[in-house]
JSON list of C-alpha atoms and ligand atoms in Angstrom, two decimals:
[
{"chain": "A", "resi": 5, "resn": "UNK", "atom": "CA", "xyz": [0.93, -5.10, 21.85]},
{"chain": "A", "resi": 6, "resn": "UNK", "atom": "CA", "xyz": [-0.15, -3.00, 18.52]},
{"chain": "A", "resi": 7, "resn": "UNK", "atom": "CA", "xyz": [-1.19, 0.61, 18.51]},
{"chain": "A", "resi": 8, "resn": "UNK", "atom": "CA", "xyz": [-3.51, 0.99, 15.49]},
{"chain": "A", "resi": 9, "resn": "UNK", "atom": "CA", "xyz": [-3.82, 4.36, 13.96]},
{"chain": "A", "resi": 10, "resn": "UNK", "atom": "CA", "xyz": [-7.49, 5.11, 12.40]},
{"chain": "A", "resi": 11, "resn": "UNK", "atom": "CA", "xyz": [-8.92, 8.27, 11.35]},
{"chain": "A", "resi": 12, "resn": "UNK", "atom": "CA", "xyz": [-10.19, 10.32, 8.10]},
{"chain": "A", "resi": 13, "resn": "UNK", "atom": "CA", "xyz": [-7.90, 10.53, 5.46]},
{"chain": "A", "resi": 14, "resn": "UNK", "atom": "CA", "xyz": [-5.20, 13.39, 6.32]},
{"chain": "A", "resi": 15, "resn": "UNK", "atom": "CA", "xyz": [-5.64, 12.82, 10.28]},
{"chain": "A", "resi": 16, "resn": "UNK", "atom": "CA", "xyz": [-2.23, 12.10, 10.14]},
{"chain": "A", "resi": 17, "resn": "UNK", "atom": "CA", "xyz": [-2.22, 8.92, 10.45]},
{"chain": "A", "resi": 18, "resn": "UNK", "atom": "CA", "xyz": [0.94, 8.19, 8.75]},
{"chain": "A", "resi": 19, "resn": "UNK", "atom": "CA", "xyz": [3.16, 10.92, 10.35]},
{"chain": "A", "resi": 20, "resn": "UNK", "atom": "CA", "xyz": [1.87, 10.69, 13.79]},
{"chain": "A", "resi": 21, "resn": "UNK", "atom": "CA", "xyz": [2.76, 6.53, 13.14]},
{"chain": "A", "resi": 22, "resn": "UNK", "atom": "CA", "xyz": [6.08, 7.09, 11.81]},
{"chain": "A", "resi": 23, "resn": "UNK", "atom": "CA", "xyz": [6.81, 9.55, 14.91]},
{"chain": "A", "resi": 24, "resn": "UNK", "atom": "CA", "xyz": [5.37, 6.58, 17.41]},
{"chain": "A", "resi": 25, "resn": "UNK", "atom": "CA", "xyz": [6.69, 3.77, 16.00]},
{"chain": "A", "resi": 26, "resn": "UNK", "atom": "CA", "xyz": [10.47, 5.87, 15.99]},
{"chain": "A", "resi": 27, "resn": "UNK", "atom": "CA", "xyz": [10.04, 6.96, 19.94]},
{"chain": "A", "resi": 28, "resn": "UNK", "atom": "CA", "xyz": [8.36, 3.67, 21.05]},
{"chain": "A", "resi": 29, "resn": "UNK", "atom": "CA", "xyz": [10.90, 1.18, 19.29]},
{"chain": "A", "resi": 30, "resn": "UNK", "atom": "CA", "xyz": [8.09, -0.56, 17.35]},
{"chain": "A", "resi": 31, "resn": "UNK", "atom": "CA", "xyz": [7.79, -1.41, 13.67]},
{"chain": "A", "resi": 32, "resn": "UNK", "atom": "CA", "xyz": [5.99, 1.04, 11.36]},
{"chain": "A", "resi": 33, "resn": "UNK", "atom": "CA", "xyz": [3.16, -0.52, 8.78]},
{"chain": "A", "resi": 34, "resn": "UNK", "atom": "CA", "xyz": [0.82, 0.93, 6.74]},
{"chain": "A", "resi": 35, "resn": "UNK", "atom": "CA", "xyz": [-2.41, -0.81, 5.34]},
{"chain": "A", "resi": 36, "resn": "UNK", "atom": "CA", "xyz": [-2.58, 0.79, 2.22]},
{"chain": "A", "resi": 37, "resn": "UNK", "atom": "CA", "xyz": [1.26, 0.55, 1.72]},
{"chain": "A", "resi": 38, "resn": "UNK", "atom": "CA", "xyz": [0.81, -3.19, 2.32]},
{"chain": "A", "resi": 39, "resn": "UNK", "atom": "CA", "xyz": [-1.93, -3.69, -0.34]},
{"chain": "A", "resi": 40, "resn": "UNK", "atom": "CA", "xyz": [0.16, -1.42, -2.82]},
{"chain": "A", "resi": 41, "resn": "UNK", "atom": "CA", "xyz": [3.17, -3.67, -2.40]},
{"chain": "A", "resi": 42, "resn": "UNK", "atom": "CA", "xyz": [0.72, -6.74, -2.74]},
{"chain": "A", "resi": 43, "resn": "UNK", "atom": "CA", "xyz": [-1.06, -5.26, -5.78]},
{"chain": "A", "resi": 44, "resn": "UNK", "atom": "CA", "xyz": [1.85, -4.07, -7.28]},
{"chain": "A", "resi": 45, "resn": "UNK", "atom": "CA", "xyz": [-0.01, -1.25, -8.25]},
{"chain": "A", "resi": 46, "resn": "UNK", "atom": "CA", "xyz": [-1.27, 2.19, -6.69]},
{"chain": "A", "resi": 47, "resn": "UNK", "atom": "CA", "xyz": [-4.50, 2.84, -4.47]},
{"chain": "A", "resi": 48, "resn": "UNK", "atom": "CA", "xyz": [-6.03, 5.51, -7.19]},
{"chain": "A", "resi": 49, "resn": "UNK", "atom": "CA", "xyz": [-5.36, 2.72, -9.85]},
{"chain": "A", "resi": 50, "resn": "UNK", "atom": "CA", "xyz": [-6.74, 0.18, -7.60]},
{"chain": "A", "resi": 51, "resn": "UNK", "atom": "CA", "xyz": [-9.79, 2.35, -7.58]},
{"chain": "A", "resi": 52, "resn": "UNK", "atom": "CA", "xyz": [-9.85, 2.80, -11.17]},
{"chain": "A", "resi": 53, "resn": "UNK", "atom": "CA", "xyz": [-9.64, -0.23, -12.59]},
{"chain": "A", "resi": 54, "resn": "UNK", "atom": "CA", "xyz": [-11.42, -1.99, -9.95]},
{"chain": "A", "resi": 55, "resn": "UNK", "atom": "CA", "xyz": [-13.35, -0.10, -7.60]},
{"chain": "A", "resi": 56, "resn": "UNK", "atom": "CA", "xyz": [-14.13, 0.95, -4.28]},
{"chain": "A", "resi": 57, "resn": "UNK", "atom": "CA", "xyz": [-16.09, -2.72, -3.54]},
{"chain": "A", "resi": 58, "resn": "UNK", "atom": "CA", "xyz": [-12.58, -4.71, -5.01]},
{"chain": "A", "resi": 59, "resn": "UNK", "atom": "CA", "xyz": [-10.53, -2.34, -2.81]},
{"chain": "A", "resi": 60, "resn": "UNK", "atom": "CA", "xyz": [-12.48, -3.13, 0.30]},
{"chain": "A", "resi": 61, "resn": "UNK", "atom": "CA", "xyz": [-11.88, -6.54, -0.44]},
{"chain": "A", "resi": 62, "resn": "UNK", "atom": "CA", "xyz": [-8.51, -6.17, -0.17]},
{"chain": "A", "resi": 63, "resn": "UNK", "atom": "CA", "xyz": [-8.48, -4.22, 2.77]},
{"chain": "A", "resi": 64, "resn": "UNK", "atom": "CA", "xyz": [-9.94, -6.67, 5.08]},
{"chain": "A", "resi": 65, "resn": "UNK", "atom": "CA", "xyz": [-8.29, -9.70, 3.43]},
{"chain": "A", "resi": 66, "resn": "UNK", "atom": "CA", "xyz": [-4.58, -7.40, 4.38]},
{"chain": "A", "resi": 67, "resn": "UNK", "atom": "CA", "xyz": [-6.04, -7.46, 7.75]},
{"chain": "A", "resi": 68, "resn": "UNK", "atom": "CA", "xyz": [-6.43, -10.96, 8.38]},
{"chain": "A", "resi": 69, "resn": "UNK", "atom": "CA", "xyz": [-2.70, -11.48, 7.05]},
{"chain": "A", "resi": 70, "resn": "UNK", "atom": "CA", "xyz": [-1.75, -9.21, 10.73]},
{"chain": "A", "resi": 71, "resn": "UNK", "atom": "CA", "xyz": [-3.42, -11.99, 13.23]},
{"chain": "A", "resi": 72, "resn": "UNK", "atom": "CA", "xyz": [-0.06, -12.65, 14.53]},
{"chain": "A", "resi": 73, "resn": "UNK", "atom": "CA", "xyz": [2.07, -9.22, 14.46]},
{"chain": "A", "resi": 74, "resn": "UNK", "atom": "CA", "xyz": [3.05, -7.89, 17.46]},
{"chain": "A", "resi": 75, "resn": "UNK", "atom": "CA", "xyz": [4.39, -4.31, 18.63]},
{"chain": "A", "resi": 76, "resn": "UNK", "atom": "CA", "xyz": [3.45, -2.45, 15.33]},
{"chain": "A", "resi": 77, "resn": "UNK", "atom": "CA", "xyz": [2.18, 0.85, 14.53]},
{"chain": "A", "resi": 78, "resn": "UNK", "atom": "CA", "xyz": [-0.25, 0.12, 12.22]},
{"chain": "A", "resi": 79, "resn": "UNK", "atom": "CA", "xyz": [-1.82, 3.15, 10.42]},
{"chain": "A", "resi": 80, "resn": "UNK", "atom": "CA", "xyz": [-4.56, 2.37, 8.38]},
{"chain": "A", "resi": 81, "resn": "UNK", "atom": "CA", "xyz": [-6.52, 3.38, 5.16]},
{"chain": "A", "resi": 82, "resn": "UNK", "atom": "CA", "xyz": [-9.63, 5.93, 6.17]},
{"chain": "A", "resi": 83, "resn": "UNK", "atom": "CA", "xyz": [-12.08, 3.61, 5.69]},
{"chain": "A", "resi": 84, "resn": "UNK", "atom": "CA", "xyz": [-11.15, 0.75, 7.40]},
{"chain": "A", "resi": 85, "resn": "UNK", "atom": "CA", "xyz": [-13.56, 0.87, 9.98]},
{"chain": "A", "resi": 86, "resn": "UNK", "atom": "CA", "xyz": [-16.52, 1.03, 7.52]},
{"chain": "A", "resi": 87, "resn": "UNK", "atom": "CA", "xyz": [-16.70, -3.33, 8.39]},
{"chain": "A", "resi": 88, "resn": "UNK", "atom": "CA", "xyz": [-18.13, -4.37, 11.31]},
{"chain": "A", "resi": 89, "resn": "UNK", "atom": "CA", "xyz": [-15.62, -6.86, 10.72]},
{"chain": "A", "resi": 90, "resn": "UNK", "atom": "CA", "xyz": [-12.30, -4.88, 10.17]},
{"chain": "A", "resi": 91, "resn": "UNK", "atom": "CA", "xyz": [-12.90, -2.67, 13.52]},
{"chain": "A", "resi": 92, "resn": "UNK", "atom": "CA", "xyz": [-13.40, -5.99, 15.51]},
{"chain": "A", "resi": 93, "resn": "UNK", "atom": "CA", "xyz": [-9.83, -7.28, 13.98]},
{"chain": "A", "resi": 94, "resn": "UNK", "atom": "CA", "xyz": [-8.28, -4.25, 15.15]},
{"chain": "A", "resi": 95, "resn": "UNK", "atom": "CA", "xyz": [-9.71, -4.02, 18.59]},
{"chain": "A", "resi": 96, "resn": "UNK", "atom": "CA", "xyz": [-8.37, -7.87, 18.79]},
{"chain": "A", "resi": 97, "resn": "UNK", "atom": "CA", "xyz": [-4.58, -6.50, 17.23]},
{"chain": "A", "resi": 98, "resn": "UNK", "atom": "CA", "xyz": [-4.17, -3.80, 19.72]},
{"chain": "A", "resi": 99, "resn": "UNK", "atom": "CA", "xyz": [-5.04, -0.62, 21.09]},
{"chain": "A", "resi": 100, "resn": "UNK", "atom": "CA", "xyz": [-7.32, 1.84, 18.55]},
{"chain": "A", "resi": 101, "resn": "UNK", "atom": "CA", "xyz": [-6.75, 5.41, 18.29]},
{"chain": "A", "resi": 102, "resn": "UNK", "atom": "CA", "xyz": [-8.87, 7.35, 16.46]},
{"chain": "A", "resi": 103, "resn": "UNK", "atom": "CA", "xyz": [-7.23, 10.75, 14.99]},
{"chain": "A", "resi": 104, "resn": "UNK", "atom": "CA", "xyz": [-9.77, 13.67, 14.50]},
{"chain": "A", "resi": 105, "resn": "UNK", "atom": "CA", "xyz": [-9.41, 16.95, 12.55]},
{"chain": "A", "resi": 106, "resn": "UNK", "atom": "CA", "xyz": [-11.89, 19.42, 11.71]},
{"chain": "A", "resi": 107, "resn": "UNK", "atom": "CA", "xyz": [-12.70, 18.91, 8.15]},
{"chain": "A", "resi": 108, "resn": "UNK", "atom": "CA", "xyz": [-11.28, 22.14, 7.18]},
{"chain": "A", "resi": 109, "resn": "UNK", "atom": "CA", "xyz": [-8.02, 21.49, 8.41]},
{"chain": "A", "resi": 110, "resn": "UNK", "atom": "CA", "xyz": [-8.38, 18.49, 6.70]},
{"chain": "A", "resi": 111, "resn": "UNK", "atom": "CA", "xyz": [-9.30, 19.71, 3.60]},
{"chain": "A", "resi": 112, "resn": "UNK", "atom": "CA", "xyz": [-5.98, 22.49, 3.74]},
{"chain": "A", "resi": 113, "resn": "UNK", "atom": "CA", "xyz": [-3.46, 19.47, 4.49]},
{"chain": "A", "resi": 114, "resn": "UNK", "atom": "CA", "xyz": [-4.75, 17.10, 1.94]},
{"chain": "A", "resi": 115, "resn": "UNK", "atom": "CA", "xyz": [-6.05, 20.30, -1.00]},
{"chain": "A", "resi": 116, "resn": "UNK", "atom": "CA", "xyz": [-2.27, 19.65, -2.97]},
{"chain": "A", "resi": 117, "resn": "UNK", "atom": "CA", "xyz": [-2.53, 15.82, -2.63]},
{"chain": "A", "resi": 118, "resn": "UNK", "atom": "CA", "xyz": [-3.83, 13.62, -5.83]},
{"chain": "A", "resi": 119, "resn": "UNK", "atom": "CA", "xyz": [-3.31, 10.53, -4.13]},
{"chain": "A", "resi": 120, "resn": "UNK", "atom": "CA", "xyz": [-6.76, 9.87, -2.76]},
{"chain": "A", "resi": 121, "resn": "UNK", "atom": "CA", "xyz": [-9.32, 8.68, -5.34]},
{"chain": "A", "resi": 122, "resn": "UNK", "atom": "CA", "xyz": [-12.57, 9.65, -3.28]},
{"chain": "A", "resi": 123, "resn": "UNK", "atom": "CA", "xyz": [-11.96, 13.43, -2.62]},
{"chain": "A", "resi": 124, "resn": "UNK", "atom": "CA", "xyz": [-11.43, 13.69, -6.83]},
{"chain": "A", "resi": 125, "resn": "UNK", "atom": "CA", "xyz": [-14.34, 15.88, -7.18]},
{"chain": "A", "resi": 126, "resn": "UNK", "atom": "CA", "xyz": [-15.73, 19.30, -7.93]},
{"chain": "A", "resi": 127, "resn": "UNK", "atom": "CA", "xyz": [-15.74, 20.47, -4.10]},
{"chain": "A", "resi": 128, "resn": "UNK", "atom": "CA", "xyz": [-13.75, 17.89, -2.05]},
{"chain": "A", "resi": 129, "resn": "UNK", "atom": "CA", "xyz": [-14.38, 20.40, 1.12]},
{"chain": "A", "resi": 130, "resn": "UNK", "atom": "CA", "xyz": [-17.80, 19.41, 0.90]},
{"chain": "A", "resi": 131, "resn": "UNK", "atom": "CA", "xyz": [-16.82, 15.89, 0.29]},
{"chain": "A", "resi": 132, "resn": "UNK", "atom": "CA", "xyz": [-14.91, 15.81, 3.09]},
{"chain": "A", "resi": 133, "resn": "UNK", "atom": "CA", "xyz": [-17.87, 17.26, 5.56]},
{"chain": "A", "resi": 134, "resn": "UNK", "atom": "CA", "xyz": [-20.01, 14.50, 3.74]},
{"chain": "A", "resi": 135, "resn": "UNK", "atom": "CA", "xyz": [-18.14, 11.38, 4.03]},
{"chain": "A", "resi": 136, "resn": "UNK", "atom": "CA", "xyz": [-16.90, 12.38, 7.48]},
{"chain": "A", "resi": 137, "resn": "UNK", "atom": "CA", "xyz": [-20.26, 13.01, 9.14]},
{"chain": "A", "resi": 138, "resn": "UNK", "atom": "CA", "xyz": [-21.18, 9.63, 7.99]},
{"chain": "A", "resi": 139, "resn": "UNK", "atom": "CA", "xyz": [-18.32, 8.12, 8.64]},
{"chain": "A", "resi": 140, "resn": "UNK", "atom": "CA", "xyz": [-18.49, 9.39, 12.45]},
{"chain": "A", "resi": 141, "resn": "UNK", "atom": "CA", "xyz": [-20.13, 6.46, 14.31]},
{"chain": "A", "resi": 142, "resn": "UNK", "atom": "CA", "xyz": [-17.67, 4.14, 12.83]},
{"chain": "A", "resi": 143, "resn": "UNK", "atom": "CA", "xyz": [-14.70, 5.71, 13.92]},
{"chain": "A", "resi": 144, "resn": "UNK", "atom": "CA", "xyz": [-16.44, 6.52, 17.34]},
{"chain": "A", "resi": 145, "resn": "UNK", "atom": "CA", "xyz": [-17.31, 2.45, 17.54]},
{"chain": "A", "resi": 146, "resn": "UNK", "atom": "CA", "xyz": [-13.55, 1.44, 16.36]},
{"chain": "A", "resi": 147, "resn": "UNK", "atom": "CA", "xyz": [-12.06, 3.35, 18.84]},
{"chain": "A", "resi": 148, "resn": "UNK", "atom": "CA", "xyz": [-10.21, 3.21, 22.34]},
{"chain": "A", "resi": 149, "resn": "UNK", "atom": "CA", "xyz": [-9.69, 6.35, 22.69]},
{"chain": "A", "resi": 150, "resn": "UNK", "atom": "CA", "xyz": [-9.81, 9.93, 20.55]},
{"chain": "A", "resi": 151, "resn": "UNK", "atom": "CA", "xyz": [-7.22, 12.45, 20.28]},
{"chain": "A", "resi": 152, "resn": "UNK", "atom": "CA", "xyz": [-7.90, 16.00, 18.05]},
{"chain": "A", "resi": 153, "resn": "UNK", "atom": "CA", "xyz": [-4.47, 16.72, 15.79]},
{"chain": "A", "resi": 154, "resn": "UNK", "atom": "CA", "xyz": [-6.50, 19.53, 14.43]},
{"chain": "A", "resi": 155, "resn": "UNK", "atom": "CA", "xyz": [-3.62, 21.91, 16.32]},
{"chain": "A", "resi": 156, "resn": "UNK", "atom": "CA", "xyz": [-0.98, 20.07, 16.83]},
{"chain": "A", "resi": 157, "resn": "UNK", "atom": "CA", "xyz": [1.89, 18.80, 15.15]},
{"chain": "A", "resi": 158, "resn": "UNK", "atom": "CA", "xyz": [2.97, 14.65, 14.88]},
{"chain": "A", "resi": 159, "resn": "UNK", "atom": "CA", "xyz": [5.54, 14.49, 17.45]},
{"chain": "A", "resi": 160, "resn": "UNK", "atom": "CA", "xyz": [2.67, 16.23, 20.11]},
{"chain": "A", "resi": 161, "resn": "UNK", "atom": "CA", "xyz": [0.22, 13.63, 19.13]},
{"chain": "A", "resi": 162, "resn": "UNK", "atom": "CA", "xyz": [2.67, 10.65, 19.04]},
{"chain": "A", "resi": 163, "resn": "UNK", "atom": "CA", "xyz": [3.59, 12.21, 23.32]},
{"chain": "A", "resi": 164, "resn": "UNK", "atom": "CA", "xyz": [-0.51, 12.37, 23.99]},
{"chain": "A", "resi": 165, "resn": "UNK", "atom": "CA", "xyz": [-0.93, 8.66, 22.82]},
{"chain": "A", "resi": 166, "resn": "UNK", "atom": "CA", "xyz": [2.45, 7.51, 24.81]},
{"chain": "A", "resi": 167, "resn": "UNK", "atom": "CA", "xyz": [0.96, 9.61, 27.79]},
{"chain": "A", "resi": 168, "resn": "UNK", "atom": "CA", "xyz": [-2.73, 7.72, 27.24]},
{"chain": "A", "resi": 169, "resn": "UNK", "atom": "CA", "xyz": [-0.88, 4.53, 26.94]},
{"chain": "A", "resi": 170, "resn": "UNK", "atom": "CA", "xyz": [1.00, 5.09, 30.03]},
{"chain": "A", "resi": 171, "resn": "UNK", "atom": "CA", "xyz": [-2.10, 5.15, 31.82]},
{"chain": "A", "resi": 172, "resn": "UNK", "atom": "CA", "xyz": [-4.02, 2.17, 31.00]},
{"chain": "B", "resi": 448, "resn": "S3P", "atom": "C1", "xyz": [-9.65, 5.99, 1.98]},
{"chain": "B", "resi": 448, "resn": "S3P", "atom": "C2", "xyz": [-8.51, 6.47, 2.57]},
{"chain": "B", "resi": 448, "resn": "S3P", "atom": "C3", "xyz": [-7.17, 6.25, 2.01]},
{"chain": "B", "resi": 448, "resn": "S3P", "atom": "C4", "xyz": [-7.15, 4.99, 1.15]},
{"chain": "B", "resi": 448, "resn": "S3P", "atom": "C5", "xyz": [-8.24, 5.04, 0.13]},
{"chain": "B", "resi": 448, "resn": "S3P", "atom": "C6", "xyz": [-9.63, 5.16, 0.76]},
{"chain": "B", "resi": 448, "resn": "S3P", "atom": "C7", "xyz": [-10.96, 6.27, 2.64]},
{"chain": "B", "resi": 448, "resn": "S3P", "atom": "O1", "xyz": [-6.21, 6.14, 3.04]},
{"chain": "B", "resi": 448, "resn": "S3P", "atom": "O2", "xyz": [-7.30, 3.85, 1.95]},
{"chain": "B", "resi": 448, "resn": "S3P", "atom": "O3", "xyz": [-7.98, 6.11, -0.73]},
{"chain": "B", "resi": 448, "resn": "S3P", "atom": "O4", "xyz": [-11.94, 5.60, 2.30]},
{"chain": "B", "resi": 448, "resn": "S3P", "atom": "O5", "xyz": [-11.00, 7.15, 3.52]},
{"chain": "B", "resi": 448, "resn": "S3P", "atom": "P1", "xyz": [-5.73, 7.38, 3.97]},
{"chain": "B", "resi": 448, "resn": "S3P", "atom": "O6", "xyz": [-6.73, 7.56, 5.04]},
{"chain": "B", "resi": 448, "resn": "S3P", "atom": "O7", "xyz": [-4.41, 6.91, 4.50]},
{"chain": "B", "resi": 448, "resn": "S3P", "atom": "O8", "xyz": [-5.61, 8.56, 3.05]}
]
């Protein structure tokens, strides 16, 4: 079994994975570390010499490399679920969790960051409300279940999703 981590960028995907995979015993893996390593280059220079389309691309091809893993924590890029395709591959790799924050807590975890090529503009806080409203059905669709980390620190989360697991 896989628990898959999706969510808007800053949800905490990353953290809240590192924190499960360390209580649970399971490997730790990142989709947009995976494509870096592949690449051999960074997301924002993915982006920039490429594109969002090319990057896409490369996020569902990364996908289909996972068929066979097993008892992973796989966190995954923001916009994952945007395919039809990718959220069907995930559902078939393991449990989904989708990660929700209010876009204003978003916006004050990720405001330092200048790793994340779409929220490089004038107001990212309305950026943020933007892509996320639209993004909303997707992440509702991808999902098992929902947890809000818009109070609560990693370790918290990573107990709710053991606790939700525990009762399936
Ligand atoms: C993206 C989120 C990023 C990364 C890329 C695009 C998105 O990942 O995949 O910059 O479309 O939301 P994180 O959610 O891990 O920041």
């Amino acid at each position: 079994m896989n628990i898959i981590l999706i969510g808007f960028m800053g949800s905490g995907k990353t953290a809240v994975g590192k924190e499960l995979a360390a209580k649970l015993k399971m490997d730790f893996l990142d989709t947009d570390e995976l494509i870096e390593k592949t690449e051999g280059r960074s997301i924002t220079s993915i982006f920039q010499e490429y594109g969002e389309p090319y990057f896409r691309k490369l996020e569902t091809e990364t996908l289909k490399t996972l068929q066979d893993y097993d008892n992973y924590v796989l966190s995954t890029g923001g916009g994952i679920v945007l395919k039809e395709e990718n959220a069907a591959r995930l559902k078939e790799l393991g449990k989904v969790i989708w990660l929700w924050a209010e876009p204003e807590v978003i916006h004050e975890r990720i405001k330092h960051e200048t790793h994340r090529p779409l929220l490089k503009v004038a107001d990212p806080q309305a950026e943020i409300k933007n892509i996320l409203l639209v993004r909303l059905p997707f992440y509702k669709n991808a999902a098992d279940h929902k947890i809000d980390t818009t109070e609560r620190p990693p370790h918290q989360v990573a107990m709710e999703i053991i606790e939700w697991l525990k009762l399936k």
